[in-house]
mmCIF file of N, CA and C in Angstrom:
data_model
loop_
_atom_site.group_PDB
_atom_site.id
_atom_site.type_symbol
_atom_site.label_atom_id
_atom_site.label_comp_id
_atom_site.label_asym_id
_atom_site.label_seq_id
_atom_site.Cartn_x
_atom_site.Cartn_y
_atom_site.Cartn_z
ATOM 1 N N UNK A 344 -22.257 45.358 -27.105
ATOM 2 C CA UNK A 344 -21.073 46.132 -27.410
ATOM 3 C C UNK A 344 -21.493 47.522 -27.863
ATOM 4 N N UNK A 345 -21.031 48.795 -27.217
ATOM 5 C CA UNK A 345 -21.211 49.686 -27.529
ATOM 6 C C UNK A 345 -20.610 50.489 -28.513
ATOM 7 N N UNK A 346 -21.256 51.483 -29.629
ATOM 8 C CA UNK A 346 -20.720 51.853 -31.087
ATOM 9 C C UNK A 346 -19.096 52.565 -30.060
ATOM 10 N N UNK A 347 -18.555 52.547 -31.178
ATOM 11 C CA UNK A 347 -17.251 53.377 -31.331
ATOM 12 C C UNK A 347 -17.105 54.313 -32.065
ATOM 13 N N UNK A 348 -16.597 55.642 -31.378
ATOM 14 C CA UNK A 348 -16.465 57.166 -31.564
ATOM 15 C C UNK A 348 -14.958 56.914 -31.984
ATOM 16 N N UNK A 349 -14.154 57.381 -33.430
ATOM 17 C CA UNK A 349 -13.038 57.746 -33.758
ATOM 18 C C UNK A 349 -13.040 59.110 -32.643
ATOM 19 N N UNK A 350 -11.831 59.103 -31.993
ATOM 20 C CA UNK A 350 -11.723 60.215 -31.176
ATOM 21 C C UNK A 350 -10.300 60.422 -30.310
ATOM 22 N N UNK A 351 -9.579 61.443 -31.108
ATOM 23 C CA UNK A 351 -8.317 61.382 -30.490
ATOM 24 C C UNK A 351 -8.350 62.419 -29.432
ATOM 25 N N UNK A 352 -7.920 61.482 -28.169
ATOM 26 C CA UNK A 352 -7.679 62.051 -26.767
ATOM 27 C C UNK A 352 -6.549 61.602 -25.890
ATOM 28 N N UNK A 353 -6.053 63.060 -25.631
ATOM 29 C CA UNK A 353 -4.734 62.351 -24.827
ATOM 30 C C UNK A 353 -5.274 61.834 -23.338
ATOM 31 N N UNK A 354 -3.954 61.099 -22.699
ATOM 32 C CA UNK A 354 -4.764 60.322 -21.484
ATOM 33 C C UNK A 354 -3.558 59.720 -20.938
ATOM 34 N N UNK A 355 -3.078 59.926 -19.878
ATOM 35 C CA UNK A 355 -2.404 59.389 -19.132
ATOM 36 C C UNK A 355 -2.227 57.856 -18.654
ATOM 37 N N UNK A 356 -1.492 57.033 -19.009
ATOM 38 C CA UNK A 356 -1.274 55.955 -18.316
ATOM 39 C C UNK A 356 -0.729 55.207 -17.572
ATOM 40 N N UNK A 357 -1.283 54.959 -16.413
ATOM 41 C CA UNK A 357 -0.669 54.376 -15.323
ATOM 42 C C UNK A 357 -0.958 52.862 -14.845
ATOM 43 N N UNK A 358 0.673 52.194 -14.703
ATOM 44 C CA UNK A 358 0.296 51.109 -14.723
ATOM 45 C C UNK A 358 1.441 50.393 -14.348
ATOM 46 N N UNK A 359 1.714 48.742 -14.122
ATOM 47 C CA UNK A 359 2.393 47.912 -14.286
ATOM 48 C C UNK A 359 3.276 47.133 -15.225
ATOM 49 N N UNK A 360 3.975 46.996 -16.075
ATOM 50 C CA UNK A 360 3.970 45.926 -17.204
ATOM 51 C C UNK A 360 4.311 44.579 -16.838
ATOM 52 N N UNK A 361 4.158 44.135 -18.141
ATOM 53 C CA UNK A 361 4.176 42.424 -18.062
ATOM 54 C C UNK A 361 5.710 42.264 -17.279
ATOM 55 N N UNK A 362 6.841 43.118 -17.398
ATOM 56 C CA UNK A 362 8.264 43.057 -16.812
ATOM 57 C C UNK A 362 8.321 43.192 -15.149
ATOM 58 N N UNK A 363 6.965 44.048 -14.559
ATOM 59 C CA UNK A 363 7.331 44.521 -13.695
ATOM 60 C C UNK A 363 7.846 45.626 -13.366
ATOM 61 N N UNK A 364 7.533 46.447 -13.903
ATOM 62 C CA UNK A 364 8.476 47.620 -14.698
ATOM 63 C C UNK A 364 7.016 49.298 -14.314
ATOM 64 N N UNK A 365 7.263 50.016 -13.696
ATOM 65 C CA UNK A 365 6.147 51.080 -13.616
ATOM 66 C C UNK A 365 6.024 51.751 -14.979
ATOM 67 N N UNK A 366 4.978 52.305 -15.483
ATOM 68 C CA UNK A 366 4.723 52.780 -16.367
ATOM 69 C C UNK A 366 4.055 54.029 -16.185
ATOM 70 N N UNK A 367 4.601 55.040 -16.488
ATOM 71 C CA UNK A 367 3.692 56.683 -16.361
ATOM 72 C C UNK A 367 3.661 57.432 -17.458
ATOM 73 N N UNK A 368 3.223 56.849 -18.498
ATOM 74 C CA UNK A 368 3.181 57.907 -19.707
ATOM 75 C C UNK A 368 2.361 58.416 -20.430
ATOM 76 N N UNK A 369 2.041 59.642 -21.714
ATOM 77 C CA UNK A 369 1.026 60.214 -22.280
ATOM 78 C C UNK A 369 0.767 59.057 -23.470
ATOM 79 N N UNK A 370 -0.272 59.116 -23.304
ATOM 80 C CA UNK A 370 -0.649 57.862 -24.854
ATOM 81 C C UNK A 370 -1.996 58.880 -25.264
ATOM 82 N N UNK A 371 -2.292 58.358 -26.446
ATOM 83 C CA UNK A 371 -3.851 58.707 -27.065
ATOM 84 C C UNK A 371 -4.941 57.445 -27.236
ATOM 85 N N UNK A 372 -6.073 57.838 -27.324
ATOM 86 C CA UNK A 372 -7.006 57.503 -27.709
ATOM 87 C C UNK A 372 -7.117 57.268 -29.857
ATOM 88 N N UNK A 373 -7.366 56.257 -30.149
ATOM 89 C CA UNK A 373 -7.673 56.092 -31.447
ATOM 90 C C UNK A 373 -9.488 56.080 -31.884
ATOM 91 N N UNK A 374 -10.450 55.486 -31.136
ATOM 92 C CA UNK A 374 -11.322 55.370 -30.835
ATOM 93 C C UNK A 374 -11.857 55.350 -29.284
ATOM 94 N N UNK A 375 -13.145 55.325 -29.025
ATOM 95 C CA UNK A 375 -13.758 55.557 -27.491
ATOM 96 C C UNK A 375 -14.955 54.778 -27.735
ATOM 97 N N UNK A 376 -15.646 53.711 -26.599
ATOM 98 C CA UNK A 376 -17.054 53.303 -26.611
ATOM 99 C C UNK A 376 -17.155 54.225 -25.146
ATOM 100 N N UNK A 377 -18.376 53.947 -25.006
ATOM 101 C CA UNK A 377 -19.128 54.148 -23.586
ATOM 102 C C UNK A 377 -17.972 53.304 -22.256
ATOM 103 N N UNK A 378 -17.775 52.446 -22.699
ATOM 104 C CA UNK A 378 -17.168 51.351 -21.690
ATOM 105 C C UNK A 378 -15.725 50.883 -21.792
ATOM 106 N N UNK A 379 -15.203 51.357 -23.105
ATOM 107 C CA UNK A 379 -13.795 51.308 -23.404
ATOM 108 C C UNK A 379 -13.082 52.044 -24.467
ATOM 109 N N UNK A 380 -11.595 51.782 -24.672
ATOM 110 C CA UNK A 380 -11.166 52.345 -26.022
ATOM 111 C C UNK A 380 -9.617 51.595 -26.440
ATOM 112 N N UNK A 381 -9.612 52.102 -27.819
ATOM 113 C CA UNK A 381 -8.428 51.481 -28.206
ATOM 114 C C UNK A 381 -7.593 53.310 -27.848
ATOM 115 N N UNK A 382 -6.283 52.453 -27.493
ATOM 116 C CA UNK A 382 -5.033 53.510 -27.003
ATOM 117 C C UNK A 382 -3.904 53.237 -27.990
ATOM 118 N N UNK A 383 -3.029 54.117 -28.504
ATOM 119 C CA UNK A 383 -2.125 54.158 -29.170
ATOM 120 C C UNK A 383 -0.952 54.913 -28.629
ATOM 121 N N UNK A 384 0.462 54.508 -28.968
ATOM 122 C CA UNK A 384 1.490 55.404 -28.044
ATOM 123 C C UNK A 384 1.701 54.506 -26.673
ATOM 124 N N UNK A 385 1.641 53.575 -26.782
ATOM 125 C CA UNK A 385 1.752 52.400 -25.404
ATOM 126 C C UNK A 385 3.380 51.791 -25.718
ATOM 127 N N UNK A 386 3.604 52.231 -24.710
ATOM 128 C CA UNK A 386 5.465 51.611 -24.612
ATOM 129 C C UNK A 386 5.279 50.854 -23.078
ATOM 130 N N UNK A 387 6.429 49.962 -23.342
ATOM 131 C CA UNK A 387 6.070 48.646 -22.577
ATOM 132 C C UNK A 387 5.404 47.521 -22.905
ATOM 133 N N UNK A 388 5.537 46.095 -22.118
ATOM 134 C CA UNK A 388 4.745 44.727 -22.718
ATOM 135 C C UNK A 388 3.751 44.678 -21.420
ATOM 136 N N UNK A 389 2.655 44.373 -21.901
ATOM 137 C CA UNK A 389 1.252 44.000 -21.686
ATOM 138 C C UNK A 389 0.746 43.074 -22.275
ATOM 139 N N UNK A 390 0.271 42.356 -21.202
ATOM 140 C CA UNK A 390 -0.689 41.073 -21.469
ATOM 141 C C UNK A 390 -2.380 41.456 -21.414
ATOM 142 N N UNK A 391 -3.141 40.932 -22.226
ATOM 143 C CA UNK A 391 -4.346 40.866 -21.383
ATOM 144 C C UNK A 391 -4.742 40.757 -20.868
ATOM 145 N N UNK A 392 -5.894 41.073 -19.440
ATOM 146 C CA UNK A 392 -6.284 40.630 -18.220
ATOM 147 C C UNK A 392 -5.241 41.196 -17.536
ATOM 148 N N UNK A 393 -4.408 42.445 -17.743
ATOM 149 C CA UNK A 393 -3.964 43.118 -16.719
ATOM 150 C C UNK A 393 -4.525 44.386 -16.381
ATOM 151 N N UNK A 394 -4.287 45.099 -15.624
ATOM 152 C CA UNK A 394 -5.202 46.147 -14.913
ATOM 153 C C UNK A 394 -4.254 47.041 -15.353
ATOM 154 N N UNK A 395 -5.168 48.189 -16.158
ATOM 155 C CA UNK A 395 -3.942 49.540 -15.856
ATOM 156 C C UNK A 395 -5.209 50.715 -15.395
ATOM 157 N N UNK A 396 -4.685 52.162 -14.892
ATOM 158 C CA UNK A 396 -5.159 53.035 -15.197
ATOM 159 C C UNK A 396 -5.176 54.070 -15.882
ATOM 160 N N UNK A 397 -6.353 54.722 -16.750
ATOM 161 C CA UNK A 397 -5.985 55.732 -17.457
ATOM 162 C C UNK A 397 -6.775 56.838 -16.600
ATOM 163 N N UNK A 398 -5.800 58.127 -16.805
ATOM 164 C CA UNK A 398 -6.280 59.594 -16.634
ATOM 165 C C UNK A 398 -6.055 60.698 -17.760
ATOM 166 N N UNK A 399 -7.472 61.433 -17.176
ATOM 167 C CA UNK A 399 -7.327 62.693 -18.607
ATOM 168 C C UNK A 399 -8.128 64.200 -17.248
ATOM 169 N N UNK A 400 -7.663 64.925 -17.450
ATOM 170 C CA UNK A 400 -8.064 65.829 -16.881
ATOM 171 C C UNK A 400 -8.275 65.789 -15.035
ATOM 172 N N UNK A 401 -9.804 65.696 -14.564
ATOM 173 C CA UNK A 401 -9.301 65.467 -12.795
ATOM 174 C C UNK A 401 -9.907 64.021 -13.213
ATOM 175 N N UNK A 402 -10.970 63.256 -13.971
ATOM 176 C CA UNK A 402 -10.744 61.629 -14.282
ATOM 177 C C UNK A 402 -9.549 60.615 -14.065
ATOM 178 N N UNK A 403 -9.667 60.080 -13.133
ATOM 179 C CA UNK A 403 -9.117 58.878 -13.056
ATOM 180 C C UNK A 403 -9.880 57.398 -12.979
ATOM 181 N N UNK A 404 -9.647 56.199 -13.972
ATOM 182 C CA UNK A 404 -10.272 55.222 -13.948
ATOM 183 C C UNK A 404 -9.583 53.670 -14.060
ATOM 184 N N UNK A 405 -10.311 52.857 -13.602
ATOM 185 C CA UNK A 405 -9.125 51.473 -13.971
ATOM 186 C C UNK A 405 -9.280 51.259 -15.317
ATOM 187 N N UNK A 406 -9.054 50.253 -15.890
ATOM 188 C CA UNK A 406 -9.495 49.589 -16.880
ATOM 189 C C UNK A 406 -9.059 48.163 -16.742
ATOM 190 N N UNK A 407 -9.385 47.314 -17.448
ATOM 191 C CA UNK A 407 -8.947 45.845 -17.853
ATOM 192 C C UNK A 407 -7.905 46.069 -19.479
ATOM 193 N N UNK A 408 -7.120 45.448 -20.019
ATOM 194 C CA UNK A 408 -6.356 44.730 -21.374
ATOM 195 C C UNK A 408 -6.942 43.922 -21.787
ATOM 196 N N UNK A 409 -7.999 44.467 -22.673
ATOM 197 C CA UNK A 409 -8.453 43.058 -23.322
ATOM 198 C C UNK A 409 -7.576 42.780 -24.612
ATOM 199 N N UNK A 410 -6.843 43.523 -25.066
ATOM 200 C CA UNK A 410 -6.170 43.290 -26.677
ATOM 201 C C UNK A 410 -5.414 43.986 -26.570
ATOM 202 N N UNK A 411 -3.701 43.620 -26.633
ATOM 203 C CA UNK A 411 -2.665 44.366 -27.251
ATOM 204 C C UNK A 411 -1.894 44.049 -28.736
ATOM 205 N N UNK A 412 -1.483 44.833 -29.641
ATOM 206 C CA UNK A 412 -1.101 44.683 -30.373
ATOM 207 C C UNK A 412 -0.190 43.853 -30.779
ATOM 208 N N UNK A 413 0.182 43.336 -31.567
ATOM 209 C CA UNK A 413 2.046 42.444 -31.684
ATOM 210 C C UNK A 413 2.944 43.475 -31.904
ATOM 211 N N UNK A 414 3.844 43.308 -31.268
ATOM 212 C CA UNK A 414 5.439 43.876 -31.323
ATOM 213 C C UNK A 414 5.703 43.550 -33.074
ATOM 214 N N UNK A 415 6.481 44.610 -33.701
ATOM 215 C CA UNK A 415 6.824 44.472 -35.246
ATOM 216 C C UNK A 415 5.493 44.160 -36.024
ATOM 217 N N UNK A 416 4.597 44.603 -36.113
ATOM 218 C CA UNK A 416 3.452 44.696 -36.461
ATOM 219 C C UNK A 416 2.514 46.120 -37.064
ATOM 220 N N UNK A 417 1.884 46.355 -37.459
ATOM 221 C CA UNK A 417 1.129 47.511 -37.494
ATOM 222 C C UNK A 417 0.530 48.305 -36.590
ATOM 223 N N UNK A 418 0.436 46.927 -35.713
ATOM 224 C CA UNK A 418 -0.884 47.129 -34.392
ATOM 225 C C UNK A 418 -0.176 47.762 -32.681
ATOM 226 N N UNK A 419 1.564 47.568 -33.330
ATOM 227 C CA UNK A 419 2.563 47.714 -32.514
ATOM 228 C C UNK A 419 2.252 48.597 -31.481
ATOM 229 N N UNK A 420 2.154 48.932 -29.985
ATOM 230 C CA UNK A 420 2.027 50.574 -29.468
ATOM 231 C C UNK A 420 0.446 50.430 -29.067
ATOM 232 N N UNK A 421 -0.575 49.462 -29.570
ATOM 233 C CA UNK A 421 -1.599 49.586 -29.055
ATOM 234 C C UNK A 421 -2.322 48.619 -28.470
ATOM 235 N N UNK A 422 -3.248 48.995 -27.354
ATOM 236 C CA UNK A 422 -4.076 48.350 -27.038
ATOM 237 C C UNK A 422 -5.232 48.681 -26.586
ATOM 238 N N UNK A 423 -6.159 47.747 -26.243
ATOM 239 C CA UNK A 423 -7.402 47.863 -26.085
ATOM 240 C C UNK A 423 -7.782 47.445 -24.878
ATOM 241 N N UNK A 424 -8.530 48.730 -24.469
ATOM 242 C CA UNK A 424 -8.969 48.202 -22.520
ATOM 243 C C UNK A 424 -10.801 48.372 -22.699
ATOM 244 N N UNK A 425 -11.130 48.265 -21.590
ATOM 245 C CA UNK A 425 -12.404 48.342 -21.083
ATOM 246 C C UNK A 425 -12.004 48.578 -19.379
ATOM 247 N N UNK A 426 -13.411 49.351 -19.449
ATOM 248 C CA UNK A 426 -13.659 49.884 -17.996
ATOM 249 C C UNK A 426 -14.176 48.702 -17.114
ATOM 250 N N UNK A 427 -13.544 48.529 -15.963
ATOM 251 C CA UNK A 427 -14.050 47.577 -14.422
ATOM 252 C C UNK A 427 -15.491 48.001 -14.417
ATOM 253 N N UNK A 428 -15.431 49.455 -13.478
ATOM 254 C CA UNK A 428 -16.440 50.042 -13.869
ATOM 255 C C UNK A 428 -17.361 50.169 -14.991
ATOM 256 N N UNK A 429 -18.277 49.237 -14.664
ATOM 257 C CA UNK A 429 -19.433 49.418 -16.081
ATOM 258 C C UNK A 429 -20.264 50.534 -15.948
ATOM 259 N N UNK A 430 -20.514 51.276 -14.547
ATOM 260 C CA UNK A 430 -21.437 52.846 -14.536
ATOM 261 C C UNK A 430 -20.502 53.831 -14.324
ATOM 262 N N UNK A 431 -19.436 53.588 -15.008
ATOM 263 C CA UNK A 431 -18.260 54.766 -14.818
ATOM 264 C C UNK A 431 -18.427 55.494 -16.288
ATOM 265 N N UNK A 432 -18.316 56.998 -16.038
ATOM 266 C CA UNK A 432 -18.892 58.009 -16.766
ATOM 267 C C UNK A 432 -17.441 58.249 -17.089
ATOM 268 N N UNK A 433 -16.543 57.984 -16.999
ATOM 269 C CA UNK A 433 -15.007 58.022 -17.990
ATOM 270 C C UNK A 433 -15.145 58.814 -19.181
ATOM 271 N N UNK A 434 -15.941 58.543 -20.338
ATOM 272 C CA UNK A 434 -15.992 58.506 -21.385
ATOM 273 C C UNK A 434 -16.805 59.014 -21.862
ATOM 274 N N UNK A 435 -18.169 59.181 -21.012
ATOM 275 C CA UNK A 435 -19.681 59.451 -21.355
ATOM 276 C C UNK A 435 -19.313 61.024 -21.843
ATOM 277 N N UNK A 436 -18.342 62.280 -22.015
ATOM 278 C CA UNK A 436 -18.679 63.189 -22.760
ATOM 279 C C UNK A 436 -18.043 63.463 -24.197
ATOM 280 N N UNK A 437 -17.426 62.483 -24.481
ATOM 281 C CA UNK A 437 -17.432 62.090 -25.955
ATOM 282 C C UNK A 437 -17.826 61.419 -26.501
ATOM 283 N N UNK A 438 -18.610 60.222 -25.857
ATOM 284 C CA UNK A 438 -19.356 58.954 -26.022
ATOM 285 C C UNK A 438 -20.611 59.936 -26.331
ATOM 286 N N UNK A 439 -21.199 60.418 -25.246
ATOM 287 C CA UNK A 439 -22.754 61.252 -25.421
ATOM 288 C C UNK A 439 -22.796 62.182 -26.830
ATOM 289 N N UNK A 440 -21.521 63.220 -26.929
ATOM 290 C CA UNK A 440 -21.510 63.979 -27.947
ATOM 291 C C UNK A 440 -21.816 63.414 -29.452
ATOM 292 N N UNK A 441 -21.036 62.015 -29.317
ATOM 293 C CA UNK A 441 -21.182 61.548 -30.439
ATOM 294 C C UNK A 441 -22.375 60.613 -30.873
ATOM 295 N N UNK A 442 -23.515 60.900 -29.856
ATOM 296 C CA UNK A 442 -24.577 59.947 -29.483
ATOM 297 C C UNK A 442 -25.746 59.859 -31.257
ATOM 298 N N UNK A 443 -26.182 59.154 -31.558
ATOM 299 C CA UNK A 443 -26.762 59.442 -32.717
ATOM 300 C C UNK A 443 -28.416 59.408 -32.585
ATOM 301 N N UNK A 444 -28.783 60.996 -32.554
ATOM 302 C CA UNK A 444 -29.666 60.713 -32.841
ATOM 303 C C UNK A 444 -30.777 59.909 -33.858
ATOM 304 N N UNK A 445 -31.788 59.178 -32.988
ATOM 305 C CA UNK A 445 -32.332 58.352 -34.018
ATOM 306 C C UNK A 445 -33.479 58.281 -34.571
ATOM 307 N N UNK A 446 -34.005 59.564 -34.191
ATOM 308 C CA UNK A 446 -35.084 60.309 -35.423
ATOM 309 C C UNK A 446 -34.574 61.239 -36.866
ATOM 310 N N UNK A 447 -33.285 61.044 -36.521
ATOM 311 C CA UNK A 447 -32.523 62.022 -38.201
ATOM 312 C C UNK A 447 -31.942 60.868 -38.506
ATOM 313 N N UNK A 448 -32.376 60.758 -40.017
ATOM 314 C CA UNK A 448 -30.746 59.262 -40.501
ATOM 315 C C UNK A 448 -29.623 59.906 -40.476
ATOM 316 N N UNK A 449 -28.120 59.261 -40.452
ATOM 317 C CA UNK A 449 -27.369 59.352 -40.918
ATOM 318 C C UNK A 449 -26.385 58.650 -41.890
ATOM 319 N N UNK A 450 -25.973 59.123 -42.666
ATOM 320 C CA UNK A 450 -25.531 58.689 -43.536
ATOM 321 C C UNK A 450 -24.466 57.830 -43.057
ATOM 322 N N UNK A 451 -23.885 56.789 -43.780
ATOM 323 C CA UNK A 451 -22.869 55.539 -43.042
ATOM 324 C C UNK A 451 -21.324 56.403 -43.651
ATOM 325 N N UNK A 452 -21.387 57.375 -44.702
ATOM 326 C CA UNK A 452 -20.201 57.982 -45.036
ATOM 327 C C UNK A 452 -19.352 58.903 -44.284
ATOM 328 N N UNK A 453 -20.413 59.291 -43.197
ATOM 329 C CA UNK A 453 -20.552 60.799 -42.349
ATOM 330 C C UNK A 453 -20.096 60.191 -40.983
ATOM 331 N N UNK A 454 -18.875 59.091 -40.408
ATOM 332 C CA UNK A 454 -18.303 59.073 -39.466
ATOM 333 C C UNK A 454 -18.117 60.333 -38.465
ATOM 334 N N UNK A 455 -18.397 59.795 -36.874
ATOM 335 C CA UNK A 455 -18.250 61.371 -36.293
ATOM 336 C C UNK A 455 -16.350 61.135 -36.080
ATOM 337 N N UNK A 456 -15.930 62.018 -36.516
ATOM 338 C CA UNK A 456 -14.537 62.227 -35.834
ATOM 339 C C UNK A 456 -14.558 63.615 -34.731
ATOM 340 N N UNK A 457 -13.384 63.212 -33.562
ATOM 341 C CA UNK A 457 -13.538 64.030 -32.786
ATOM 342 C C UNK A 457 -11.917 64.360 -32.120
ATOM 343 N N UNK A 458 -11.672 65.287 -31.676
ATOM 344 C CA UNK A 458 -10.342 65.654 -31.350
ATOM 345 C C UNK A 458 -10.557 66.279 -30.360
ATOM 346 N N UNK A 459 -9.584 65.735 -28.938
ATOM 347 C CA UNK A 459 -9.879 67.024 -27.789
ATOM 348 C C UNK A 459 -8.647 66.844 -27.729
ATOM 349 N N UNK A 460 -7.886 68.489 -27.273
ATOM 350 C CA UNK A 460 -6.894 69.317 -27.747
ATOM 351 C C UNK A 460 -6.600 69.387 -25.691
ATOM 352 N N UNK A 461 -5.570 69.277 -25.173
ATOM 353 C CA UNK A 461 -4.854 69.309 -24.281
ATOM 354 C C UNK A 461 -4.218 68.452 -23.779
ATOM 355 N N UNK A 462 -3.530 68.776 -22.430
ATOM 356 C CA UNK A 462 -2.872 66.987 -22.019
ATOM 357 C C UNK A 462 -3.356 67.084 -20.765
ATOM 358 N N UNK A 463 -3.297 65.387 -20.938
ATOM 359 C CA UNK A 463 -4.008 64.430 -20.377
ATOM 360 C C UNK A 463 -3.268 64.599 -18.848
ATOM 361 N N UNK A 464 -3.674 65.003 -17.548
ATOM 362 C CA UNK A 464 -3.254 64.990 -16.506
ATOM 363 C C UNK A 464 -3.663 64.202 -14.953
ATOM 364 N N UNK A 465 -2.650 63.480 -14.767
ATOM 365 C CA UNK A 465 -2.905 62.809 -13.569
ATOM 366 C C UNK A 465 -3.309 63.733 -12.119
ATOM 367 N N UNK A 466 -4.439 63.123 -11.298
ATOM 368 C CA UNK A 466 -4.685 64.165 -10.509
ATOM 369 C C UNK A 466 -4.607 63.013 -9.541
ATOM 370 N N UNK A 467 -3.888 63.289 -8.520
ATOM 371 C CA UNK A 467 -3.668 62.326 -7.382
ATOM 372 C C UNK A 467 -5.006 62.706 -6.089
ATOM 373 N N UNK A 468 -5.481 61.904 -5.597
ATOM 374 C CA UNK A 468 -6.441 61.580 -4.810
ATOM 375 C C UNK A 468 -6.131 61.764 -3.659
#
């Protein structure tokens, strides 16, 4: 399992829901690994083991649902995917940025937080 970058990024999502129902909307990023992230701002029902895609800039990628939140809950609005693609570079320039080097310690207080500032745009193929 790869570390997790706190890192708010907007990102387009495209997809199906559990209704049958199309889904095209802006959500964020709460965290990012190399291979997945938790998303927040998710309207619509989703199951796990469904396929959606997210886009941010000319990136477009699938993902898998491994974890959605409960409805009336805290966790409400979010879920958690991972990439199909396991050599998909999706992620790799906030994943890399936040890479730790491991000849300097760092301190466990000194979380990297990260914010990228625009919206998230679908680029059709």
């Amino acid at each position: 399992r790869d570390p997790r970058i706190a890192a708010i990024v907007p990102v387009h999502l495209i997809a199906t829901d559990a209704k049958g129902s199309a889904v095209d909307q802006e959500v964020s990023t709460v965290n990012v690994s190399r291979r997945g992230a938790l998303v927040k701002g998710v309207r619509g029902e989703f199951r796990a083991g469904s396929k959606v895609t997210l886009a941010r800039g000319l990136h477009r990628e699938e993902f898998q649902v491994e974890w959605v939140g409960k409805p009336s809950s805290a966790d409400a609005g979010q879920m958690g995917v991972s990439l199909l693609n396991s050599n998909s570079s999706f992620w790799e320039d906030i994943a890399g940025r936040a890479a730790v080097d491991e000849s300097s310690p760092q301190r466990e207080d000194s979380a990297e937080n990260i914010q990228v500032k625009g919206k998230a745009r679908a680029h059709s193929a």
